[in-house]
Structure formats: C-alpha cells, structure tokens
Amino acid sequence: MPESAVCRICGGEVTAFMDFGEQPVSDCFLPPGSTAPEHFYRLVVGACSACTMVQLLHEVARARMFHEDYPYHSSGSAHMREHFRRVAENFLATELTADDAFIVELGCNDGVMLRTIAEAGVRHLGVEPSGSVADITAARGIRVRKDFFEEATARSILAEDGRAAVIYAANTLCHIPYMGSVLDGVRELLAPDGVFVFEDPYFADIVRQTSFDQIYDEHFYYFTARSVAAMARGHGLELVDVERLPVHGGEVRYTLVREGVRERSAAVGDLLAAEEAAELTARPTLEAFADRVRAARADLTGLLRDLRARGEEVVGYGATAKSATVLNYCGIGPDLIAYVTDSTPAKQGRLTPGSHIPVVPPQRFADARPRYAVLFAWNHAEEIMAKEEAFRAAGGRWIRYVPGVRVD
Ligand code: SAM
Ligand code: TMP
Ligand code: ZN
C-alpha cells in the first residue's frame, strides 16, 4: 500500500506516487568544517483523490527553510530581472492606475519586482520572512515587512495600510503549506475588485519534462488549473485567468478574485480541458512519471560513473535548491562531481546539503576548464550558455537530465 496523508487543502486523502527517501533541507548549504548534524526529512509526493492537489506528504518547519541565512537571491538572473520588470510595468499600466493604489507582494525576496513599483512611486509592501533578502530589499528603499504572510499578517497590514488592489506572489505560494490561512488573509486584504496574481511551476510541465528536481521541501504544492480553481472556491475566491509562462521550466500565472466580480477568461476553460484530456493526476500518469524518474536516476548515475572510470573531471553548474533532490536521490557526491559553481556569494565556500560537494565561484570554473558540467540550473540554460560560451568553445560538454539525460 502506498503511503497516504490528509490533504492540506480539502481534507481528502493524498496518496503517494513517488518517494525520494531521506532528503536534507534544500537551501541549507553547510559552512566548511560544520559539525552540526543536518536535518533530514522524507520527500514523498502524492495527489489528493478529492481535489487533485499534488503535494508533499511531510513538511519541513518553515523556520528551518526561511531564515536569516536563506541564500536564494532572485536578482541573480538577468533574465528573471527582466521578467519581473515586465510584471511590474504591466501592473502599473493596468491594476495600479488609481491615485492611492496599493500592492502587496508575498515573498518579495531581494525586491526584484517591487523595485520598479517603488521607482514609480506607487504604494507597496513586500512581505518577506527571510532576513538576509528582506534586508537587501529595505536597503533598496522598498517597504518590506520581515514576516511570514498568513491571516494574522493580512489583518495587521489591513489595519495599517488598507485594502490592496493587487496581491502578488511569484514562486512563493507553492512554498506555503498553511494555505487556508493565506487565502483567508488574501480575501480579507484584497480590495472588492482587487486581484490576487501568483505564478508557480506548472505540474503539467513537470510531468511532461520529467523535471523531478522541481520536487523538494520548499515546493510543497504542484499546482494545476483544476486544483487551484478548487482551492480558490473553498475560500470565497475564483480563478478567472491563467497564463502559461516560459520561466523556471514552465509556470502558470493564476489570477484569483472575489467570487463573481470578474468574468472568467476563455484561457481557464482551455487549460482545464487540456488537463482533463491529459489525465494529469490520474494514477497511471503519476506512476508512469515515477517510472521515468527512476530511469533518469539510472541514466545519470550510469553516465557519471562511466565518466569517472574514464578519468574525466565532471563538475556542476548552479547550486540550485532543485539540485538537492538530484544529488541526494541519485547518491551523487564529490566522488562523481568535483565541485558545483554558483554566482551567489552566500552559497560559495559552502558544501551542498546532504551531498557535501564544494560550491565555488564562476571564476574557478572559467579558470579550470573542466571537460563536463552538469547543468543543474537548466531553467536558466539560455542565459548560462551565452555567458559560458568559452566553456563550449574549449571543448567542454554540458550534461543535462531534463527532459532526459543527454550530453551536448
Ligand atoms: N518572488 C521571488 C522570485 O520569484 O524569485 C522569490 C521566490 S523564493 C523561491 C520564495 C520566497 O518566499 C523566499 O524569499 C521566502 O523567504 C518567501 N516565503 C516563504 N514563506 C513565505 C510566507 N509565508 N510569506 C511570504 N513569503 C514567504
Ligand atoms: P534557481 O534555478 O532556483 O533560480 O537557482 C539558480 C541558481 O543558479 C542560483 O543559485 C544562482 C545560480 N546561477 C548561476 O550560478 N549563474 C547564472 O548565470 C544564473 C542565471 C544562476
Ligand atoms: Zn484535496
């Protein structure tokens, strides 16, 4: 019998379809020489038989993931900086044209989106629990509250600032298991005709590409239009628009409003129909996905062992949170990958969680000219390939594992 749990959205039964075993906290990079024991949890993902929401069966306490040392900096990608500049400009031109319009962003990180809003002089507030990045936001002159968003936070913001025309969250809503409290807070804080817009990895893209590394502690939920529509209904909200986004390996931007205040776009019906036709959360689809994940593990470890046997040096590119699942599920350590390069200063000089591979600055990668590099930041492939043309020109080869293992 597969493991089961109670659905965090509707109370239905969540049945596991993939078990990745014991995993460390994905963004917990270790200082060298650290002797403190690492925290491990069991990474198991399942789908609810009632509302279809795909979710983790075990959660990591939020304070273990989002704290003063949280090392992820959203502004590290030029492509994502541009993406969020466009998001902000679009809000400024549409939902934020009233004189006193107010926008709240959940998980504003280092202010990558809100900086454009602040520059335009529009009333705003970022809610960001991770001190390391909230401080950067504040230093940029952006208003930020160092806090977790939940219903109590929403009430306190409402009392201080009034209702919001826009509540926005990118790559944050799927990080929050206590969704009921968040959606009740959103509904209370939102202006009568306001919009709650959020974008997160799309489960259909994860299945299509077998991007199993999207599954890790911080990604508690894996949304579809169907599960989001059901989740919204449970809290007096309604899904009125969806838009597929070509970032982070495929996402959907969902727009929720108070029930009945806006028309539903045709895109919602289209996406719901496509999901139904694909039988996205049906047992055979989920089991086939799990089979492909196991095959990817065999292919990747087979390739890396073969390269080691031939004496080739293999390194990693991008010490992503995603890579924690790949490295720990596949049992890849410093014997197979000498180091991982990453542009984030907060990760450099540390060891990858669980797998203990040193993280080094990009200059080391450029100087050492390894033969093979596993592209862990595959969602930033275009930007990284352009930056690292010299690696390929000198005969370097990229190893990828999404949508399948290949060397090119
Ligand atoms: N929005 C940025 C982006 O898309 O690049 C940051 C995404 S980052 C992966 C997720 C962020 O959500 C982190 O900065 C984390 O501290 C924040 N976060 C986690 N739980 C939260 C909560 N309950 N309320 C607000 N932010 C939260
Ligand atoms: P993400 O896939 O969760 O956005 O994480 C990307 C990681 O890759 C992050 O640690 C920063 C790193 N990175 C580089 O090292 N070089 C780059 O050019 C880019 C875009 C990201
Ligand atoms: Zn459910």
Coordinates of C-alpha atoms and ligand atoms in Angstrom, one line a residue:
M1 CA 0.0 0.0 0.0
P2 CA 1.4 3.4 -0.9
E3 CA 1.7 5.9 1.9
S4 CA -1.1 8.4 2.4
A5 CA -1.8 11.7 4.3
V6 CA -4.6 14.2 4.8
C7 CA -4.9 16.8 2.0
R8 CA -3.7 20.3 3.3
I9 CA -6.3 21.9 1.0
C10 CA -9.6 19.9 1.4
G11 CA -9.1 17.2 4.0
G12 CA -9.3 14.4 1.4
E13 CA -6.9 11.5 1.0
V14 CA -3.5 12.2 -0.5
T15 CA -1.9 9.0 -1.9
A16 CA 1.9 8.9 -2.6
F17 CA 3.2 8.3 -6.1
M18 CA 6.9 8.9 -5.6
D19 CA 9.2 8.5 -2.7
F20 CA 12.6 10.2 -2.9
G21 CA 13.7 8.9 0.5
E22 CA 15.5 11.0 3.2
Q23 CA 16.5 14.5 2.0
P24 CA 18.3 17.4 3.6
V25 CA 16.8 21.0 3.7
S26 CA 17.4 22.0 0.1
D27 CA 18.8 25.5 0.6
C28 CA 20.8 24.6 3.8
F29 CA 24.4 25.0 2.4
L30 CA 26.9 23.9 5.1
P31 CA 29.8 26.1 6.3
P32 CA 33.1 24.2 5.8
G33 CA 34.0 22.2 8.8
S34 CA 30.5 22.3 10.1
T35 CA 29.9 19.6 12.7
A36 CA 26.2 20.4 13.4
P37 CA 24.0 17.5 12.4
E38 CA 22.0 18.1 9.2
H39 CA 18.2 17.9 9.4
F40 CA 16.7 15.3 7.1
Y41 CA 13.0 14.7 6.2
R42 CA 11.3 12.2 4.0
L43 CA 10.5 13.6 0.5
V44 CA 7.3 11.9 -0.6
V45 CA 4.9 13.4 -3.2
G46 CA 1.2 12.4 -3.7
A47 CA -2.1 13.6 -5.2
C48 CA -5.4 14.2 -3.4
S49 CA -8.2 11.9 -4.7
A50 CA -10.8 14.6 -3.9
C51 CA -9.4 18.0 -5.1
T52 CA -6.5 16.6 -7.1
M53 CA -3.9 18.9 -5.5
V54 CA -0.4 17.4 -5.8
Q55 CA 1.5 18.0 -2.6
L56 CA 4.2 16.7 -0.2
L57 CA 3.2 14.2 2.5
H58 CA 5.7 15.6 5.0
E59 CA 6.5 19.2 5.6
V60 CA 9.7 20.9 6.9
A61 CA 9.1 23.6 9.6
R62 CA 9.1 27.0 7.9
A63 CA 11.7 28.4 10.2
R64 CA 14.2 25.7 9.1
M65 CA 13.8 26.9 5.4
F66 CA 13.2 30.7 5.6
H67 CA 15.5 32.5 8.0
E68 CA 18.4 34.9 8.3
D69 CA 20.7 32.7 6.2
Y70 CA 18.3 31.9 3.3
P71 CA 20.7 32.0 0.4
Y72 CA 18.4 32.4 -2.7
H73 CA 18.7 35.8 -4.3
S74 CA 16.1 36.4 -7.1
S75 CA 18.1 39.1 -8.8
G76 CA 20.9 36.6 -9.6
S77 CA 19.4 36.0 -13.1
A78 CA 19.4 38.8 -15.7
H79 CA 16.6 37.1 -17.5
M80 CA 14.4 36.9 -14.3
R81 CA 15.2 40.6 -13.5
E82 CA 13.7 41.4 -16.9
H83 CA 10.7 39.1 -16.4
F84 CA 9.9 40.9 -13.1
R85 CA 10.4 44.3 -14.5
R86 CA 7.7 43.5 -17.1
V87 CA 5.4 42.1 -14.4
A88 CA 5.7 45.4 -12.5
E89 CA 5.2 47.5 -15.6
N90 CA 2.1 45.5 -16.5
F91 CA 0.6 46.1 -13.1
L92 CA 1.4 49.8 -13.2
A93 CA -0.4 50.1 -16.5
T94 CA -3.5 48.1 -15.6
E95 CA -4.4 47.4 -11.9
L96 CA -2.5 50.2 -10.2
T97 CA -3.6 53.3 -12.1
A98 CA -5.8 54.7 -9.2
D99 CA -4.1 57.5 -7.2
D100 CA -3.9 55.6 -3.9
A101 CA -3.5 52.1 -5.4
F102 CA -1.7 49.7 -3.1
I103 CA 0.2 46.4 -4.0
V104 CA 1.4 43.7 -1.6
E105 CA 3.9 41.2 -2.7
L106 CA 4.3 37.9 -0.8
G107 CA 7.9 36.6 -0.9
C108 CA 9.4 39.7 -2.4
N109 CA 12.9 38.3 -1.8
D110 CA 15.5 40.9 -2.7
G111 CA 13.0 43.3 -4.2
V112 CA 13.4 42.1 -7.8
M113 CA 9.8 43.0 -8.8
L114 CA 9.0 45.7 -6.2
R115 CA 11.9 47.9 -7.2
T116 CA 10.1 49.0 -10.4
I117 CA 6.9 49.7 -8.4
A118 CA 8.9 51.7 -5.8
E119 CA 10.6 53.7 -8.5
A120 CA 7.2 54.6 -9.9
G121 CA 6.2 56.0 -6.5
V122 CA 3.3 53.6 -6.1
R123 CA 2.2 52.5 -2.6
H124 CA 3.6 49.0 -1.9
L125 CA 4.6 46.5 0.8
G126 CA 6.8 43.4 0.5
V127 CA 6.2 40.6 3.0
E128 CA 9.4 38.5 3.3
P129 CA 10.4 36.3 6.3
S130 CA 14.0 35.6 5.2
G131 CA 16.0 38.3 6.9
S132 CA 19.0 38.0 4.5
V133 CA 17.0 39.1 1.5
A134 CA 14.5 41.3 3.3
D135 CA 17.4 43.5 4.4
I136 CA 18.5 43.9 0.8
T137 CA 15.0 44.9 -0.2
A138 CA 14.9 47.5 2.6
A139 CA 18.3 48.9 1.6
R140 CA 16.9 49.5 -1.9
G141 CA 14.3 51.9 -0.4
I142 CA 11.5 49.4 -0.8
R143 CA 8.9 49.0 2.0
V144 CA 9.2 45.5 3.4
R145 CA 7.8 43.7 6.4
K146 CA 10.0 40.9 7.8
D147 CA 7.3 38.3 8.3
F148 CA 5.5 35.2 7.1
F149 CA 2.3 36.0 5.3
E150 CA -0.8 34.3 6.8
E151 CA -4.2 35.5 8.0
A152 CA -2.9 37.4 11.1
T153 CA -0.3 39.2 8.9
A154 CA -3.0 40.2 6.4
R155 CA -5.2 41.7 9.2
S156 CA -2.3 43.7 10.6
I157 CA -1.5 45.0 7.1
L158 CA -5.1 45.8 6.5
A159 CA -5.2 47.9 9.7
E160 CA -2.1 49.8 8.8
D161 CA -2.4 50.3 5.1
G162 CA -5.9 49.4 4.0
R163 CA -7.0 47.2 1.1
A164 CA -4.8 46.1 -1.7
A165 CA -5.7 46.4 -5.4
V166 CA -3.1 43.7 -6.2
I167 CA -1.6 40.9 -4.1
Y168 CA 1.2 39.2 -6.0
A169 CA 3.4 36.2 -5.3
A170 CA 6.0 34.6 -7.6
N171 CA 7.4 31.2 -6.7
T172 CA 6.1 31.7 -3.2
L173 CA 2.6 30.4 -2.9
C174 CA 3.6 26.8 -3.7
H175 CA 6.1 27.2 -0.7
I176 CA 3.3 27.6 1.9
P177 CA 1.6 24.5 3.3
Y178 CA -0.8 26.5 5.5
M179 CA -2.8 27.6 2.5
G180 CA -6.2 28.1 4.2
S181 CA -4.8 30.9 6.4
V182 CA -3.1 32.5 3.5
L183 CA -6.2 32.5 1.2
D184 CA -8.4 33.8 4.0
G185 CA -5.8 36.5 4.6
V186 CA -5.8 37.4 0.9
R187 CA -9.5 37.6 0.7
E188 CA -9.7 40.0 3.7
L189 CA -6.8 42.2 2.5
L190 CA -7.9 42.4 -1.2
A191 CA -10.0 45.4 -2.4
P192 CA -13.5 44.4 -3.5
D193 CA -12.4 44.3 -7.2
G194 CA -8.7 43.5 -6.5
V195 CA -6.7 40.7 -8.0
F196 CA -4.5 38.0 -6.4
V197 CA -2.0 37.0 -9.0
F198 CA 0.6 34.2 -8.4
E199 CA 2.9 32.3 -10.6
D200 CA 4.5 28.9 -9.8
P201 CA 5.9 25.8 -11.6
Y202 CA 3.1 24.1 -13.5
F203 CA 2.6 20.4 -12.7
A204 CA 1.8 19.6 -16.3
D205 CA 5.3 20.9 -17.3
I206 CA 6.9 18.8 -14.5
V207 CA 5.2 15.7 -15.8
R208 CA 5.9 16.5 -19.5
Q209 CA 9.6 17.0 -18.9
T210 CA 10.1 14.6 -16.0
S211 CA 11.6 17.6 -14.2
F212 CA 11.6 15.7 -10.9
D213 CA 14.1 18.1 -9.4
Q214 CA 11.2 20.6 -9.0
I215 CA 10.2 18.4 -6.2
Y216 CA 11.8 19.4 -2.9
D217 CA 10.9 20.7 0.6
E218 CA 10.2 24.4 -0.4
H219 CA 7.9 23.3 -3.2
F220 CA 5.1 21.9 -1.1
Y221 CA 2.3 22.2 -3.8
Y222 CA 2.4 21.4 -7.5
F223 CA -0.5 23.4 -9.0
T224 CA -2.8 22.7 -11.9
A225 CA -5.7 24.9 -13.1
R226 CA -8.1 22.3 -11.7
S227 CA -6.6 22.1 -8.2
V228 CA -6.2 25.9 -8.0
A229 CA -9.8 26.5 -9.0
A230 CA -11.0 24.1 -6.3
M231 CA -8.7 25.6 -3.7
A232 CA -9.9 29.1 -4.5
R233 CA -13.6 28.1 -4.3
G234 CA -13.0 26.8 -0.8
H235 CA -12.1 30.3 0.3
G236 CA -14.6 32.5 -1.5
L237 CA -12.2 33.2 -4.4
E238 CA -12.5 32.4 -8.1
L239 CA -9.9 31.5 -10.7
V240 CA -10.6 33.9 -13.6
D241 CA -7.4 33.8 -15.7
V242 CA -4.4 31.6 -16.4
E243 CA -1.3 32.3 -18.5
R244 CA 1.5 29.9 -19.3
L245 CA 5.0 31.4 -18.6
P246 CA 8.2 30.2 -20.2
V247 CA 10.3 30.8 -17.0
H248 CA 11.7 28.3 -14.4
G249 CA 11.0 25.3 -16.7
G250 CA 7.3 26.2 -17.3
E251 CA 4.9 28.0 -15.0
V252 CA 1.4 29.2 -14.9
R253 CA 0.3 32.6 -13.7
Y254 CA -3.1 32.3 -12.0
T255 CA -5.5 35.3 -11.3
L256 CA -7.9 34.9 -8.4
V257 CA -10.7 37.4 -7.5
R258 CA -13.5 37.5 -5.0
E259 CA -16.3 35.2 -6.3
G260 CA -18.4 36.8 -9.0
V261 CA -16.6 40.1 -9.5
R262 CA -14.9 39.4 -12.9
E263 CA -15.6 37.3 -16.0
R264 CA -13.6 34.1 -16.4
S265 CA -11.3 34.2 -19.5
A266 CA -11.5 31.5 -22.2
A267 CA -7.9 30.5 -21.3
V268 CA -9.2 29.0 -18.0
G269 CA -11.6 26.7 -19.8
D270 CA -9.0 25.7 -22.3
L271 CA -6.4 24.8 -19.7
L272 CA -8.9 22.8 -17.6
A273 CA -9.9 20.9 -20.8
A274 CA -6.3 20.2 -21.7
E275 CA -5.6 18.9 -18.2
E276 CA -8.6 16.7 -18.3
A277 CA -7.6 15.3 -21.7
A278 CA -4.1 14.6 -20.4
E279 CA -5.5 12.8 -17.3
L280 CA -2.8 14.7 -15.5
T281 CA -3.4 13.5 -12.0
A282 CA -4.8 10.0 -12.9
R283 CA -2.9 7.1 -11.2
P284 CA -1.4 5.7 -14.5
T285 CA 0.0 9.2 -15.4
L286 CA 1.6 9.6 -12.0
E287 CA 3.0 6.1 -11.9
A288 CA 4.5 6.5 -15.4
F289 CA 6.1 9.7 -14.2
A290 CA 7.6 7.9 -11.2
D291 CA 9.0 5.2 -13.6
R292 CA 10.6 7.9 -15.8
V293 CA 12.2 9.4 -12.6
R294 CA 13.8 6.1 -11.7
A295 CA 15.0 5.7 -15.3
A296 CA 16.6 9.2 -15.2
R297 CA 18.4 8.3 -12.0
A298 CA 19.8 5.1 -13.6
D299 CA 20.9 7.1 -16.7
L300 CA 22.5 9.9 -14.9
T301 CA 24.4 7.8 -12.3
G302 CA 25.4 5.4 -15.1
L303 CA 26.8 8.3 -17.2
L304 CA 28.7 9.9 -14.3
R305 CA 30.2 6.6 -13.2
D306 CA 31.3 5.9 -16.7
L307 CA 33.0 9.3 -17.0
R308 CA 34.8 8.8 -13.7
A309 CA 36.0 5.4 -14.8
R310 CA 37.5 7.1 -17.9
G311 CA 39.2 9.6 -15.6
E312 CA 37.2 12.6 -16.8
E313 CA 36.5 15.5 -14.4
V314 CA 32.8 16.4 -14.1
V315 CA 31.6 19.5 -12.3
G316 CA 28.1 21.0 -11.6
Y317 CA 26.8 24.4 -12.8
G318 CA 24.2 26.1 -10.4
A319 CA 23.9 25.1 -6.8
T320 CA 20.2 25.2 -7.1
A321 CA 17.7 24.0 -4.4
K322 CA 16.5 21.7 -7.2
S323 CA 19.9 20.0 -7.3
A324 CA 19.5 18.8 -3.7
T325 CA 16.9 16.3 -4.9
V326 CA 19.0 15.2 -7.8
L327 CA 22.2 14.8 -5.8
N328 CA 20.7 13.1 -2.8
Y329 CA 18.2 10.9 -4.6
C330 CA 20.9 9.7 -7.1
G331 CA 23.5 9.4 -4.4
I332 CA 25.9 11.7 -6.2
G333 CA 28.7 13.2 -4.0
P334 CA 32.2 14.7 -4.5
D335 CA 33.5 11.4 -5.9
L336 CA 31.3 12.0 -9.1
I337 CA 31.1 15.8 -9.1
A338 CA 34.2 17.6 -8.1
Y339 CA 32.5 20.9 -7.3
V340 CA 29.5 23.0 -8.2
T341 CA 29.9 26.5 -9.4
D342 CA 27.4 29.2 -8.5
S343 CA 27.3 33.0 -8.8
T344 CA 25.6 33.5 -5.3
P345 CA 28.2 34.7 -2.8
A346 CA 26.1 33.3 0.1
K347 CA 26.5 29.7 -1.4
Q348 CA 30.2 30.0 -2.3
G349 CA 32.7 28.4 0.1
R350 CA 30.0 26.1 1.5
L351 CA 29.0 22.5 0.9
T352 CA 25.9 21.3 -0.9
P353 CA 23.3 19.9 1.6
G354 CA 23.5 16.2 2.2
S355 CA 25.9 15.5 -0.7
H356 CA 28.7 17.8 0.6
I357 CA 30.1 19.0 -2.7
P358 CA 32.1 22.2 -2.5
V359 CA 30.4 25.3 -4.1
V360 CA 32.9 27.6 -5.9
P361 CA 32.6 31.0 -7.7
P362 CA 32.2 31.0 -11.5
Q363 CA 35.8 32.2 -11.9
R364 CA 37.1 28.9 -10.7
F365 CA 35.0 27.1 -13.4
A366 CA 36.3 29.5 -16.0
D367 CA 40.0 29.0 -15.0
A368 CA 39.8 25.2 -14.5
R369 CA 38.2 24.5 -17.9
P370 CA 36.6 21.1 -16.9
R371 CA 35.5 18.7 -19.7
Y372 CA 32.0 18.1 -18.4
A373 CA 29.5 20.2 -16.5
V374 CA 26.1 19.0 -15.2
L375 CA 23.7 21.9 -15.8
F376 CA 21.7 21.9 -12.5
A377 CA 20.3 25.4 -13.3
W378 CA 18.8 24.1 -16.5
N379 CA 15.9 26.6 -16.2
H380 CA 18.5 29.3 -16.9
A381 CA 20.1 27.4 -19.8
E382 CA 19.9 30.2 -22.3
E383 CA 21.4 32.8 -20.0
I384 CA 24.2 30.5 -18.8
M385 CA 25.1 29.1 -22.2
A386 CA 25.5 32.6 -23.5
K387 CA 27.7 33.5 -20.5
E388 CA 29.8 30.4 -20.8
E389 CA 30.4 30.3 -24.5
A390 CA 34.1 29.8 -23.8
F391 CA 33.5 26.5 -22.0
R392 CA 31.8 25.0 -25.0
A393 CA 34.3 26.6 -27.4
A394 CA 37.2 25.0 -25.5
G395 CA 35.6 21.5 -25.9
G396 CA 33.5 21.5 -22.7
R397 CA 30.3 19.5 -22.8
W398 CA 27.0 20.1 -21.0
I399 CA 25.3 17.3 -19.3
R400 CA 21.5 17.7 -18.9
Y401 CA 18.9 15.5 -17.3
V402 CA 15.7 17.4 -18.1
P403 CA 13.8 16.2 -20.2
G404 CA 16.1 13.2 -20.3
V405 CA 19.8 12.6 -19.8
R406 CA 21.9 13.9 -22.7
V407 CA 25.4 15.3 -23.3
D408 CA 25.8 18.2 -25.8
Ligands
SAM1 N1 9.4 36.0 -5.6 C1 10.8 35.7 -5.7 C2 11.1 35.0 -7.1 O1 10.2 34.6 -7.7 O2 12.3 34.9 -7.4 C3 11.3 34.8 -4.6 C4 11.0 33.4 -4.6 S1 11.8 32.4 -3.4 C5 11.9 30.9 -4.2 C6 10.5 32.2 -2.2 C7 10.4 33.3 -1.2 O3 9.2 33.1 -0.4 C8 11.5 33.3 -0.2 O4 12.2 34.5 -0.3 C9 10.9 33.0 1.2 O5 11.5 33.7 2.2 C10 9.5 33.5 0.9 N2 8.4 33.0 1.8 C11 8.3 31.7 2.3 N3 7.2 31.6 3.1 C12 6.6 32.8 3.0 C13 5.4 33.4 3.6 N4 4.6 32.6 4.4 N5 5.0 34.6 3.3 C14 5.8 35.4 2.5 N6 7.0 35.0 1.9 C15 7.3 33.7 2.2
TMP2 P1 17.0 28.7 -9.5 O1 17.0 27.7 -10.6 O2 16.3 28.3 -8.2 O3 16.6 30.1 -9.9 O4 18.5 28.9 -9.0 C1 19.6 29.2 -9.9 C2 20.9 29.1 -9.2 O5 21.9 29.2 -10.2 C3 21.2 30.2 -8.2 O6 21.9 29.7 -7.1 C4 22.1 31.2 -9.0 C5 22.8 30.2 -9.9 N1 23.1 30.9 -11.2 C6 24.5 31.0 -11.6 O7 25.4 30.5 -10.9 N2 24.8 31.6 -12.8 C7 23.8 32.2 -13.6 O8 24.1 32.7 -14.6 C8 22.4 32.1 -13.2 C9 21.4 32.6 -14.0 C10 22.2 31.4 -12.0
ZN3 ZN -7.6 17.7 -1.5

